[in-house]
XYZ file of C-alpha atoms in Angstrom:
619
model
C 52.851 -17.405 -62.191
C 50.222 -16.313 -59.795
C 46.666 -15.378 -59.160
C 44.280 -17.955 -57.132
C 44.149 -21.139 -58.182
C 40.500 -22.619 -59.140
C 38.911 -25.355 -56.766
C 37.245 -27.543 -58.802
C 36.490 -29.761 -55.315
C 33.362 -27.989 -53.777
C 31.231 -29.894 -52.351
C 27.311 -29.373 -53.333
C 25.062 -27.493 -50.901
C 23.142 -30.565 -50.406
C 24.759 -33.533 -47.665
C 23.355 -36.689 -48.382
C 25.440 -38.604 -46.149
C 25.737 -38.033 -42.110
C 29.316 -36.980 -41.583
C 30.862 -33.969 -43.289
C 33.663 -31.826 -42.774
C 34.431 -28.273 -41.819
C 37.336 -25.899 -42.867
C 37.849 -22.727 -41.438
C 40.979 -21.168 -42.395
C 41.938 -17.646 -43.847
C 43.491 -18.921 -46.727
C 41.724 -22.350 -47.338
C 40.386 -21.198 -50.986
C 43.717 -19.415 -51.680
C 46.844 -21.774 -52.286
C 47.574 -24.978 -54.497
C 48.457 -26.618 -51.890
C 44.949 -26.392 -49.632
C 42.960 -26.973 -52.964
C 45.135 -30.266 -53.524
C 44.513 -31.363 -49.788
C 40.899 -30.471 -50.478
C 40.571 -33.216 -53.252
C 42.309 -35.740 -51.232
C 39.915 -35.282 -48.388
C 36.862 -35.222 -50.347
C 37.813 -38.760 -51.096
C 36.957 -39.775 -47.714
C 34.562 -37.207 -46.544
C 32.482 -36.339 -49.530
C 30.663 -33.138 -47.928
C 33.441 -30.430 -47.251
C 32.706 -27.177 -46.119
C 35.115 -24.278 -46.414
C 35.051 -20.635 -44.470
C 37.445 -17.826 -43.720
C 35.220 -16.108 -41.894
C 34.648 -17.841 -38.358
C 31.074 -15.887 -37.892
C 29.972 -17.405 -41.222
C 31.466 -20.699 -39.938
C 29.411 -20.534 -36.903
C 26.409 -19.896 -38.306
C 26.773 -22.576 -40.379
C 27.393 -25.557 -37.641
C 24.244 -24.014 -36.246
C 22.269 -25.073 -38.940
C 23.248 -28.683 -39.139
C 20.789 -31.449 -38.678
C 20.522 -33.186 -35.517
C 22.301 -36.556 -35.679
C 24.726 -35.408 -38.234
C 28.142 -35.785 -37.473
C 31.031 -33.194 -38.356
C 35.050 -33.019 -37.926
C 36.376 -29.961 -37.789
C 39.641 -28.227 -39.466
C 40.656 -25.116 -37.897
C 44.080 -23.024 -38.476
C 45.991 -21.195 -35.749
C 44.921 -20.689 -32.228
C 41.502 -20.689 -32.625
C 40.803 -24.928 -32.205
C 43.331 -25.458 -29.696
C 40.756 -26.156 -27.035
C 38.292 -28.128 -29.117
C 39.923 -30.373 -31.674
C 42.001 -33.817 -30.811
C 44.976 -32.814 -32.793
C 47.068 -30.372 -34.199
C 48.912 -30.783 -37.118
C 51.417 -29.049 -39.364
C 51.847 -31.522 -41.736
C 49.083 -31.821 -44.080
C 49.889 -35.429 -44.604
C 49.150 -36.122 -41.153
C 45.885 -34.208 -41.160
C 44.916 -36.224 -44.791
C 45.990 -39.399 -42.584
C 44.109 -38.598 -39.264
C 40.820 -37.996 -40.987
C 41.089 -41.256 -42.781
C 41.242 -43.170 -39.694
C 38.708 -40.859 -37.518
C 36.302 -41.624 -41.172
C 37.241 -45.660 -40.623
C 36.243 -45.501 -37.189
C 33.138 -43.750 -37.571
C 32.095 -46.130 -40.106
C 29.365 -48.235 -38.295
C 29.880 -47.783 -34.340
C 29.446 -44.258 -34.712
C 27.010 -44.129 -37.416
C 23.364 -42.770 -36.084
C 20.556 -45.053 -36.169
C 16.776 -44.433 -36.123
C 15.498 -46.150 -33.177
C 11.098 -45.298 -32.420
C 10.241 -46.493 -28.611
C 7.248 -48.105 -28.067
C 5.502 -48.719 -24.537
C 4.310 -52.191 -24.256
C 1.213 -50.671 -22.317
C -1.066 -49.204 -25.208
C -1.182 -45.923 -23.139
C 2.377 -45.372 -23.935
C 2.428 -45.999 -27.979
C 3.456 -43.563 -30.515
C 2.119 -42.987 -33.889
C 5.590 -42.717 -35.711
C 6.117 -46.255 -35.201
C 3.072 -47.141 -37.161
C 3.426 -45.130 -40.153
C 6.818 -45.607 -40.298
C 5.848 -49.542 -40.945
C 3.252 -48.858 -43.439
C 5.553 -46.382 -44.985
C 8.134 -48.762 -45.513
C 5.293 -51.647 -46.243
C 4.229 -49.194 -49.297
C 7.285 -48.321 -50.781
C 8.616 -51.321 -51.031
C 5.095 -53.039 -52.949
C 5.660 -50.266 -55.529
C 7.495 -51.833 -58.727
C 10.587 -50.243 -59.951
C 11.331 -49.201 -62.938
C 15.015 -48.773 -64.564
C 14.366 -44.953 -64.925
C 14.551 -45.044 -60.982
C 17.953 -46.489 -61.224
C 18.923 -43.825 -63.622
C 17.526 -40.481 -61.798
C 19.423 -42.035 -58.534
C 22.832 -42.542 -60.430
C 22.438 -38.775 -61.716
C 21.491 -37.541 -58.025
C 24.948 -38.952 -56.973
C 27.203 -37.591 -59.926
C 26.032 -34.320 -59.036
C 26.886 -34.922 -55.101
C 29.920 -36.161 -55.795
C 30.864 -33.596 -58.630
C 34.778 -33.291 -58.350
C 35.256 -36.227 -55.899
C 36.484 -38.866 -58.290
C 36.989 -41.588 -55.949
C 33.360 -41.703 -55.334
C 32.591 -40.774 -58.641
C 34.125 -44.032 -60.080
C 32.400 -46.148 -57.425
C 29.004 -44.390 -58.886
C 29.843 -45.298 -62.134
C 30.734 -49.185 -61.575
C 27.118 -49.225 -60.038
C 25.779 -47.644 -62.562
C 27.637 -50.615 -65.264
C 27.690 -53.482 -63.040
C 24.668 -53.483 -60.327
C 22.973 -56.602 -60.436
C 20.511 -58.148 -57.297
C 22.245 -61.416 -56.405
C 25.153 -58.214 -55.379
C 22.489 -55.840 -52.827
C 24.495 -56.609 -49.899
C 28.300 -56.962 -51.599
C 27.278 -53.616 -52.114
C 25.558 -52.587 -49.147
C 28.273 -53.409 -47.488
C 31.022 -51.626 -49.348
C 32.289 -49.081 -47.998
C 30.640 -46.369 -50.584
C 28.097 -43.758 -51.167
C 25.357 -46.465 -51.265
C 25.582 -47.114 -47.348
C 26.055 -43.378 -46.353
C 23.293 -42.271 -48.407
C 20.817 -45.179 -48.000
C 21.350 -45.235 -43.986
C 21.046 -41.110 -43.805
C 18.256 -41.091 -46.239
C 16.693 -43.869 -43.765
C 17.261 -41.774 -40.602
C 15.495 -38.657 -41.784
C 13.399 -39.954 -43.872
C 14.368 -38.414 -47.572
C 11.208 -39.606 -49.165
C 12.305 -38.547 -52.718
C 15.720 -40.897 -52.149
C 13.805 -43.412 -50.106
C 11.651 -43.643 -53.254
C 14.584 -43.818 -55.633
C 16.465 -46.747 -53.836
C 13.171 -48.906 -53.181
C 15.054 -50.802 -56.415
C 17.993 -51.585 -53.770
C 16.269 -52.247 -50.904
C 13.939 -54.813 -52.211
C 16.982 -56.620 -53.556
C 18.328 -56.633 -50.182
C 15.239 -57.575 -48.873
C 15.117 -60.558 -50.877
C 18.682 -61.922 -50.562
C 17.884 -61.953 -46.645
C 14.988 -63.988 -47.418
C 16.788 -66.571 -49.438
C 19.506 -66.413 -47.103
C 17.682 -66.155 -43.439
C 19.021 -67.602 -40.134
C 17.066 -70.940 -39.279
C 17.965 -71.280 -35.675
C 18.052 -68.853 -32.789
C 21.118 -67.190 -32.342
C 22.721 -64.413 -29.376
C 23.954 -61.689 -31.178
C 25.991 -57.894 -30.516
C 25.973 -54.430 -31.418
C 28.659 -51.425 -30.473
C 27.161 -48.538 -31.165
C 28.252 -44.664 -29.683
C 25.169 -42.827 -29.149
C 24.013 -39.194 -27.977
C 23.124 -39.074 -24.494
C 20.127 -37.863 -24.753
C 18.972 -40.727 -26.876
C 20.828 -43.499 -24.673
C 18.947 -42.053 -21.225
C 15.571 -43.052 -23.794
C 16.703 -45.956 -24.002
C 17.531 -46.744 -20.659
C 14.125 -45.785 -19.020
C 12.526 -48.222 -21.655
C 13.255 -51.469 -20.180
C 10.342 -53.900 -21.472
C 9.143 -51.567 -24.656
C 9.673 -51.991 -27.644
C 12.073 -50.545 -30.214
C 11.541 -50.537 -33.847
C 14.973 -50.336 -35.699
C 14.134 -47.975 -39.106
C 17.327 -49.000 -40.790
C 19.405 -52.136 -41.963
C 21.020 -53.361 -37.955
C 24.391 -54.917 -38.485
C 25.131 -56.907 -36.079
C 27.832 -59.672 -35.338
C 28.239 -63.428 -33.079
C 31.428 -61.560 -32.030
C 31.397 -59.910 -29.028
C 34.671 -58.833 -29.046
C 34.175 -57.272 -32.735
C 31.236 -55.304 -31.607
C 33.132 -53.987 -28.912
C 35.643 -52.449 -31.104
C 33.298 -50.343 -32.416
C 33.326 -48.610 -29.511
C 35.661 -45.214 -28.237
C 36.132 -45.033 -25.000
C 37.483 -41.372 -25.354
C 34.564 -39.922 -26.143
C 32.951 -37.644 -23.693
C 29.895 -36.856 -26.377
C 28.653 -40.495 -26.597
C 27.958 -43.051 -24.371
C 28.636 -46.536 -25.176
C 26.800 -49.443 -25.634
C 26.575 -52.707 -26.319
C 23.188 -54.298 -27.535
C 23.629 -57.441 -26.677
C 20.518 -59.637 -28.781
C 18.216 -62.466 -28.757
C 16.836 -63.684 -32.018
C 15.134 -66.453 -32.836
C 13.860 -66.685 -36.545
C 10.400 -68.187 -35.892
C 8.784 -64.986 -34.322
C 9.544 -62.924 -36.933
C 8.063 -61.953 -40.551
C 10.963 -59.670 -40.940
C 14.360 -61.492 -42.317
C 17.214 -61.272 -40.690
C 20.488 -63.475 -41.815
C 24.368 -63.851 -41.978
C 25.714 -62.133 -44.847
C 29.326 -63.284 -44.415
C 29.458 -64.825 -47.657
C 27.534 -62.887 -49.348
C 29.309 -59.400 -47.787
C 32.022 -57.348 -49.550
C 34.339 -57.992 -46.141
C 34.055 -61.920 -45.662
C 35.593 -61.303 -42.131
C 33.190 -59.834 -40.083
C 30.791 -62.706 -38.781
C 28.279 -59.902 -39.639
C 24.696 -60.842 -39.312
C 22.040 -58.137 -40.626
C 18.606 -57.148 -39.906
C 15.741 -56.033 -42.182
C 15.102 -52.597 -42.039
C 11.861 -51.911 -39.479
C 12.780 -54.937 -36.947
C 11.445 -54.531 -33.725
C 12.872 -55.740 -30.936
C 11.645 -55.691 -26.753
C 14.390 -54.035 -24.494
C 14.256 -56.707 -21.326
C 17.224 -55.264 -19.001
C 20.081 -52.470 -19.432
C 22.863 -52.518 -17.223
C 26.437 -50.332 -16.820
C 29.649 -52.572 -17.034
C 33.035 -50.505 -17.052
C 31.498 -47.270 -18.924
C 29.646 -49.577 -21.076
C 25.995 -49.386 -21.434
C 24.703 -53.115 -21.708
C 21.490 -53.396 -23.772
C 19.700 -56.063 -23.735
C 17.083 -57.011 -26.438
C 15.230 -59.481 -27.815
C 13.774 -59.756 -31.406
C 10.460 -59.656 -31.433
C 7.375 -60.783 -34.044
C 5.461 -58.188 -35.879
C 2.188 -58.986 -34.347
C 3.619 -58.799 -30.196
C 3.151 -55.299 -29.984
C 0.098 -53.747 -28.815
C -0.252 -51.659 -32.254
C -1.245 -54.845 -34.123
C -5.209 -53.751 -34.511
C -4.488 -49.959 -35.308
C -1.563 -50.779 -38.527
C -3.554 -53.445 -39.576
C -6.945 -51.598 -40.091
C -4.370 -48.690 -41.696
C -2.436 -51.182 -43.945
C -6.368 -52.656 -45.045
C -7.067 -48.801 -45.805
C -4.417 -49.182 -48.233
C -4.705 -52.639 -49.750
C -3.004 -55.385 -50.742
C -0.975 -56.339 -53.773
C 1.449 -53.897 -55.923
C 1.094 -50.316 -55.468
C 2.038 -46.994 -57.466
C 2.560 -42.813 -56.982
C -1.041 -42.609 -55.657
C -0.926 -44.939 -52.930
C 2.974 -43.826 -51.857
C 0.975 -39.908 -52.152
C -1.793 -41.274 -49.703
C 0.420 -42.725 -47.501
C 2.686 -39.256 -47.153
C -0.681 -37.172 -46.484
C -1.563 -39.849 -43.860
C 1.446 -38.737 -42.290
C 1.108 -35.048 -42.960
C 3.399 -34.839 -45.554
C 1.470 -32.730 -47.485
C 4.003 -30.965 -49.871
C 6.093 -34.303 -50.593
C 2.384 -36.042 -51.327
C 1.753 -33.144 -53.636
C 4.774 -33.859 -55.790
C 4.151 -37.530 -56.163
C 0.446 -36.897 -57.025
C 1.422 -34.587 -60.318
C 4.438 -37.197 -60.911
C 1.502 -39.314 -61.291
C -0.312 -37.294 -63.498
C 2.066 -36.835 -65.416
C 2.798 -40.292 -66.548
C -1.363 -41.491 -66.272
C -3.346 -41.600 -70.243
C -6.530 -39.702 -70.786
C -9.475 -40.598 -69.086
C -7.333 -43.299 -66.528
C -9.802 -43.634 -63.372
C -6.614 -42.597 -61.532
C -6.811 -39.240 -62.628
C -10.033 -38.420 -60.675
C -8.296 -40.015 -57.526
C -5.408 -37.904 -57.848
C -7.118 -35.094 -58.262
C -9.368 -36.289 -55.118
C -5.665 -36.265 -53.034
C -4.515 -32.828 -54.609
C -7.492 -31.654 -53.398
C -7.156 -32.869 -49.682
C -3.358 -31.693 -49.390
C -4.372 -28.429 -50.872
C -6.960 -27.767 -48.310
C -4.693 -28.878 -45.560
C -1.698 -26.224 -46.383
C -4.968 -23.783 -46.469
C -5.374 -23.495 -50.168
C -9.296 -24.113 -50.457
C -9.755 -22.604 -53.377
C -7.169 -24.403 -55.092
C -8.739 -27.393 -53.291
C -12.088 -27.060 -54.150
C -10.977 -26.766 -57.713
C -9.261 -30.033 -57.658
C -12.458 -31.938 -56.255
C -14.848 -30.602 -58.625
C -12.354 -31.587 -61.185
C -12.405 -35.165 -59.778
C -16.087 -35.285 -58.744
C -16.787 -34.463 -62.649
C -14.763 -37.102 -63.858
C -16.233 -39.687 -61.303
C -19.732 -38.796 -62.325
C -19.026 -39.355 -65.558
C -17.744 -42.666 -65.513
C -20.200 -43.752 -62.356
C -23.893 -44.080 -62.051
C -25.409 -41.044 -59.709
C -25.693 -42.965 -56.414
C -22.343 -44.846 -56.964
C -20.638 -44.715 -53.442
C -17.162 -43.621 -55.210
C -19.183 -40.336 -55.527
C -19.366 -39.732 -52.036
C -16.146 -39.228 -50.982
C -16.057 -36.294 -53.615
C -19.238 -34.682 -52.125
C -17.871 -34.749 -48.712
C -14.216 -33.367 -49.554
C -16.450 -30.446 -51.731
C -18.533 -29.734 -48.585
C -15.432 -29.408 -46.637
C -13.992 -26.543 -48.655
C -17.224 -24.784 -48.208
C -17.034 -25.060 -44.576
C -13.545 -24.168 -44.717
C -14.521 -20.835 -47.088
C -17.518 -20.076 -44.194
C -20.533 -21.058 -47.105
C -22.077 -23.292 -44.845
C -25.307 -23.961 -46.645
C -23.644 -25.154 -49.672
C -21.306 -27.482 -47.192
C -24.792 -28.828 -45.861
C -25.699 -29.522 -48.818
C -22.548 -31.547 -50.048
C -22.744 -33.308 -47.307
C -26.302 -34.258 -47.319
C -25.796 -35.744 -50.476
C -23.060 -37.499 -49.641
C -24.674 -39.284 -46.581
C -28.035 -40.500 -49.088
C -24.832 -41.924 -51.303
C -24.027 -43.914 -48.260
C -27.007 -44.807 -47.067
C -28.216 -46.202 -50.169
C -24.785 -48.523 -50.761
C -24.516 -49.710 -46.995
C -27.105 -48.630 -44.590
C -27.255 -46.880 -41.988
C -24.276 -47.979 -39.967
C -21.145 -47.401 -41.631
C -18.011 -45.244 -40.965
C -18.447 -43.152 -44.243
C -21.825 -42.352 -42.535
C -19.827 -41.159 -39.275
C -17.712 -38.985 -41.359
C -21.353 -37.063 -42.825
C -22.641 -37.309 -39.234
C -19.390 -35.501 -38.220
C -18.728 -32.640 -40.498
C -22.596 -32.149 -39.956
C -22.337 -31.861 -36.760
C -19.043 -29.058 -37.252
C -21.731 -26.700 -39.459
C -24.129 -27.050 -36.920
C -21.741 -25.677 -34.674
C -20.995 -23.225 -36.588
C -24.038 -21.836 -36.699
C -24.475 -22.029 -32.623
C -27.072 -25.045 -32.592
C -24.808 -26.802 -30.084
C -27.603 -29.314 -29.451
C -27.601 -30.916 -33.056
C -24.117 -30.755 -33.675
C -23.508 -32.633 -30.119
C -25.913 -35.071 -31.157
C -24.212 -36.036 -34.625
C -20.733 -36.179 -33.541
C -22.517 -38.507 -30.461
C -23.747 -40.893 -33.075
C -20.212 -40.633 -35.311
C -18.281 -41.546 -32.598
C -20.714 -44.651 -31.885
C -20.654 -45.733 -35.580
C -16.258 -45.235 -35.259
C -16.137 -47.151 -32.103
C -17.872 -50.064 -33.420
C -16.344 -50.089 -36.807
C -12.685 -49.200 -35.958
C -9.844 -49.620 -33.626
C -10.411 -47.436 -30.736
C -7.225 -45.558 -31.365
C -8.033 -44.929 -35.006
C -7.503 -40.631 -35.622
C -11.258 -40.891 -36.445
C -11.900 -41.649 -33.011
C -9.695 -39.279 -31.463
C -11.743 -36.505 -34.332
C -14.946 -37.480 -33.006
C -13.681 -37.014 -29.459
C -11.877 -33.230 -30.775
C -15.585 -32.161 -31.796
C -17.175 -32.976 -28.751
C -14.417 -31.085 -27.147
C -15.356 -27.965 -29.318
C -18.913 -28.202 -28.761
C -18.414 -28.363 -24.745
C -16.003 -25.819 -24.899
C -18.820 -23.582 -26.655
C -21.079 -24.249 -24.190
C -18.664 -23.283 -21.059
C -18.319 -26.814 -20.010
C -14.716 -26.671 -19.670
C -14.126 -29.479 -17.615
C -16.516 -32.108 -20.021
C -14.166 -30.402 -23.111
C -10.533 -31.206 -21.574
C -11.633 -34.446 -21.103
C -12.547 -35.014 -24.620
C -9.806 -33.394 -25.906
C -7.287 -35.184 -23.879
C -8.783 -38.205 -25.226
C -8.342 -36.869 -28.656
C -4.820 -36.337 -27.920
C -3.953 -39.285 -26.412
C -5.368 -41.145 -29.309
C -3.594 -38.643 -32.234
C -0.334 -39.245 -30.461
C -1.036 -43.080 -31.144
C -2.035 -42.864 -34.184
C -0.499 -39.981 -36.290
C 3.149 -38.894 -36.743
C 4.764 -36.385 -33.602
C 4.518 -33.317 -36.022
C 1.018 -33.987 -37.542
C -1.259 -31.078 -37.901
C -3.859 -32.946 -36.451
C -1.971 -33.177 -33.269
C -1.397 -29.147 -33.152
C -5.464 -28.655 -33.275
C -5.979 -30.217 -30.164
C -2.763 -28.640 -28.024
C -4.180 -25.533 -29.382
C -7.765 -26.015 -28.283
C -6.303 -27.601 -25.217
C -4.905 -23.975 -24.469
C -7.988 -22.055 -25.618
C -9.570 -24.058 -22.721
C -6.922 -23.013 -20.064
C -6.911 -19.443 -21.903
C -10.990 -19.167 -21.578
C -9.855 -20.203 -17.434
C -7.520 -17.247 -16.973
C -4.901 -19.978 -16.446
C -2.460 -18.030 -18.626
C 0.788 -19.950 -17.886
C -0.760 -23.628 -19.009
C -2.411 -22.226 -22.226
C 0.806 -20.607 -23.590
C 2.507 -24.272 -22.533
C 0.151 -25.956 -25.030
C 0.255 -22.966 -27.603
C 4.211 -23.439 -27.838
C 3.483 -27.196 -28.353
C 1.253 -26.862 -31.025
C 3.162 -23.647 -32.605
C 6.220 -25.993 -32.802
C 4.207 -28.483 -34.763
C 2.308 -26.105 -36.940
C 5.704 -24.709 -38.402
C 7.034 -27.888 -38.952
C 4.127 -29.369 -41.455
C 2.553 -26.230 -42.579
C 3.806 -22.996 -44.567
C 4.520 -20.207 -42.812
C 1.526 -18.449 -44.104
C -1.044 -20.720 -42.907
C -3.837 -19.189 -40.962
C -3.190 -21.889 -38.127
C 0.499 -20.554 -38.101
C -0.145 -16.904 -38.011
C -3.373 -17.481 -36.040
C -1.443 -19.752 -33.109
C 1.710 -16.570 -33.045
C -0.708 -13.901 -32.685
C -2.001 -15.982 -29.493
C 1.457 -16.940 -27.931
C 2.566 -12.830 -28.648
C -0.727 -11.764 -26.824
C 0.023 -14.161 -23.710
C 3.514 -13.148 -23.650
């Protein structure tokens, strides 16, 4: 007999979870007995990795996500200096792995933790939308097809790991809600994937487990604490992230995950390692008292698949005030309080933004307006033609997702793609609406947008002209649909180098924003962007950085870190110090904004290519 054997136990190219495993070994693929160890350890690490080539190997650690963790198998010399153990007995290596994977299980499992300055000066615009994200999903209704595509999702992860496999398919038969947090807490692919999927935000999974989520979010409710209670946390985090934390004494933190937490010190504690030189440790040592809160929290220990743990969990999106941190034996000593939705000083700003989006249940088009809020553009896509999909003739839906097709197109620089898709909308509108119905203007404006994005500026006028009689007519003439006229008015006057008359409408848009909406709304900050243009048109550098670093100020408020919207202004901010001859600062700012513009935008984009030609040229 001979030949190589087949390996059955690959792991898919997609990681779902946050810990995988690494082989490198010259013969890993090519004896019975690696493939056999393979299986086995695929049964505790699902996402195994295998190379002979230590260049390919390299290159492949590289590429692994920030805040995933990996253990690493490596034959001969090569790991002496950078692995805990070495063992000859494959046994022992199945049997360290298991424990290093027991371990790892919750202390050392990465969290998604926002800081928030308790000075408004200091907020950040991923804590927002990451609450009306999560306030979204979880008002759209499930249906069992979303059960379904998740349980197929996982059998094709876990192809060839039949321990997980058979935990997949005992879901799949015996799920029910009273059982969220039995499962939750089980130690299967439900919490690795759910608490990953959490941490990077995996919209498609997030999406698929709202099912899961709500059912935990319920069984805290009819379980909740009803008295205040001091609670702990080990946790082993990167140091970069653990310095964050300790310069944010009184700010506050929202958690974006499930928190575990127990009344046991001593249990938390042993979460800990001191033997790590990687992590720091800490110990978040908490304060809650049920009555601030509209977010449940509540002890599970009944309710938990390990009745032994004193555990006590959090709702996903808690937020908590850091009041003191302190070092006790190499132990970082966190201390938090919980704190009530409405404390911190982003209460005006998510409330107008959760109004924008309504009450009540919601579907695909309000989960696809949500993810182009946040400059999502391609995942907002998807979900709008999922929509469209599923939506009967003549549905006034239609017309609104072709309204947000429209929109994302023009914003990954399609716009004539996007003007396509608002035509097709604005027809269907003005065939079920009356000609001065205000539903028509929003159409009008997006149409005169992708003019002024294709340089027809007379037909953009025009769009917009209409638009703004819409308005007027319906509301008057103080409205923030008029300030959104008054300011893309204002850009084609620019444009066309009458700096006078586009100064004066974005003057009277950002009057109309100001007394209509939260001062750190992103219309604001647009209206303060224009002015910045129009300034900087006119040579009147200093009057256009300080607009601009108004604008920015507000974006980074308001809007995600990686937002487009965000990019526009670093890179106008460095036109500025380019036009000044202050080389050094404007390539600072163009770096900024490059980073952003090739994280939400194709690489083909004209900002993209537009912002690389500039940093090559100042290089």
């Amino acid at each position: 007999m001979g030949g190589t054997p087949s390996n059955s136990s690959k792991s898919p190219d997609e990681n779902l979870e946050s810990l995988s495993l690494i082989w490198l070994d010259a013969e890993v693929d090519n004896s019975r007995e690696n493939i056999d160890v393979q299986k086995r350890l695929r049964s505790i690490i699902n996402y195994l990795k295998t190379f002979q080539d230590p260049v390919e190997c390299e290159k492949h650690i590289r590429s692994v996500p920030d805040g995933d963790r990996m253990l690493f198998i490596v034959s001969g010399g090569l790991g002496r200096d950078i692995i805990k153990g070495l063992f000859t007995d494959k046994q022992q290596l199945v049997t360290r792995i298991q424990s290093d994977r027991e371990r790892k299980k919750k202390g050392d499992e990465p969290i998604l933790i926002t800081v928030q300055g308790q000075s408004t000066s200091e907020l950040n615009g991923q804590f927002v939308h990451s609450q009306i994200f999560i306030d979204v999903l979880l008002r759209i209704k499930s249906t069992p097809a979303d059960k379904d595509e998740l349980i197929s999702r996982c059998s094709t992860i876990y192809k060839g790991n039949e321990s997980d496999l058979k935990v997949v398919r005992e879901f799949s038969k015996k799920y029910s809600p009273d059982k969220a947090l039995w499962w939750y807490t089980r130690e299967s692919f439900l919490y690795r994937i759910l608490n990953k999927a959490l941490r990077v935000q995996n919209t498609d999974l997030l999406f698929l487990f709202r099912f899961f989520i709500v059912d935990l979010q319920q069984q805290l409710n009819n379980n909740r604490c009803s008295s205040p209670v001091r609670l702990y946390r080990g946790q082993m985090m990167a140091k970069d992230e653990l310095k964050v934390l300790c310069n944010s004494v009184d700010q506050f933190i929202s958690i974006n995950s499930f928190f575990s937490t127990s009344v046991d010190r001593y249990v938390a504690l042993g979460f800990l390692d001191p033997s790590s030189d990687d992590f720091g440790q800490v110990l978040f040592d908490i304060d809650a008292d049920p009555t601030v809160t509209t977010k449940p929290f509540a002890d599970i220990t009944k309710l938990s698949y390990f009745s032994n743990e004193k555990e006590i969990l959090f709702m996903l999106g808690s937020i908590f005030r850091i009041v003191g941190v302190r070092n006790d034996n190499q132990v970082w000593i966190i201390k938090m309080v919980l704190c009530s939705d409405d404390d911190h000083n982003l209460k005006a700003i998510f409330e107008h933004m959760k109004n924008e989006h309504g009450g009540g249940e919601k579907n695909l088009l309000s989960f696809g307006n949500v993810l182009a809020d946040m400059g999502k553009f391609d995942e907002a896509e998807k979900y709008y033609l999922r929509l469209l999909d599923q939506l009967p003739p003549d549905e006034p839906d239609i017309a609104r997702c072709y309204h947000g097709l429209g929109n994302v197109t023009d914003e990954k620089g399609d716009y004539d793609s996007s003007l396509e898709w608002h035509e097709k909308s604005l027809k269907m509108r003005i065939k079920a609406l009356k000609p001065d119905h205000p539903h028509l203007a929003p159409s009008y404006i997006s149409i005169g947008c992708d003019h002024f994005n294709k340089s027809d500026y007379p037909k953009a006028l025009e769009s917009y002209n209409t638009a703004l009689e819409i308005i007027k007519k319906a509301f008057g003439e103080s409205h923030p649909d008029i300030a959104m006229c008054l300011n893309n008015i204002g850009c084609v006057y620019e444009r066309q180098k009458n700096y006078s008359k586009a100064l004066e409408c974005h003057q009277q848009a950002l009057d109309i924003r100001l007394d209509y909406l939260p001062k750190d709304h992103p219309e604001v900050a647009q209206s303060h962007h224009n002015m910045g243009n129009i300034y900087r048109c006119q040579g009147e550098y200093d009057l256009a950085l300080q607009h601009y670093n108004e604008s920015l100020e507000i974006k980074t408020k308001s809007l995600p870190p990686e937002h487009r919207d965000i990019a526009l202004t670093l890179e106008n901010i460095g036109n500025i110090y380019k036009d000044k001859k202050e080389y050094h600062r404007a390539l600072e700012y163009y770096k900024k904004a490059e980073h952003i513009y090739c994280h939400s935008l194709p690489p083909t984009h004209p900002s993209v290519l537009q912002i690389q030609e500039y940093i090559r040229y100042l290089s």
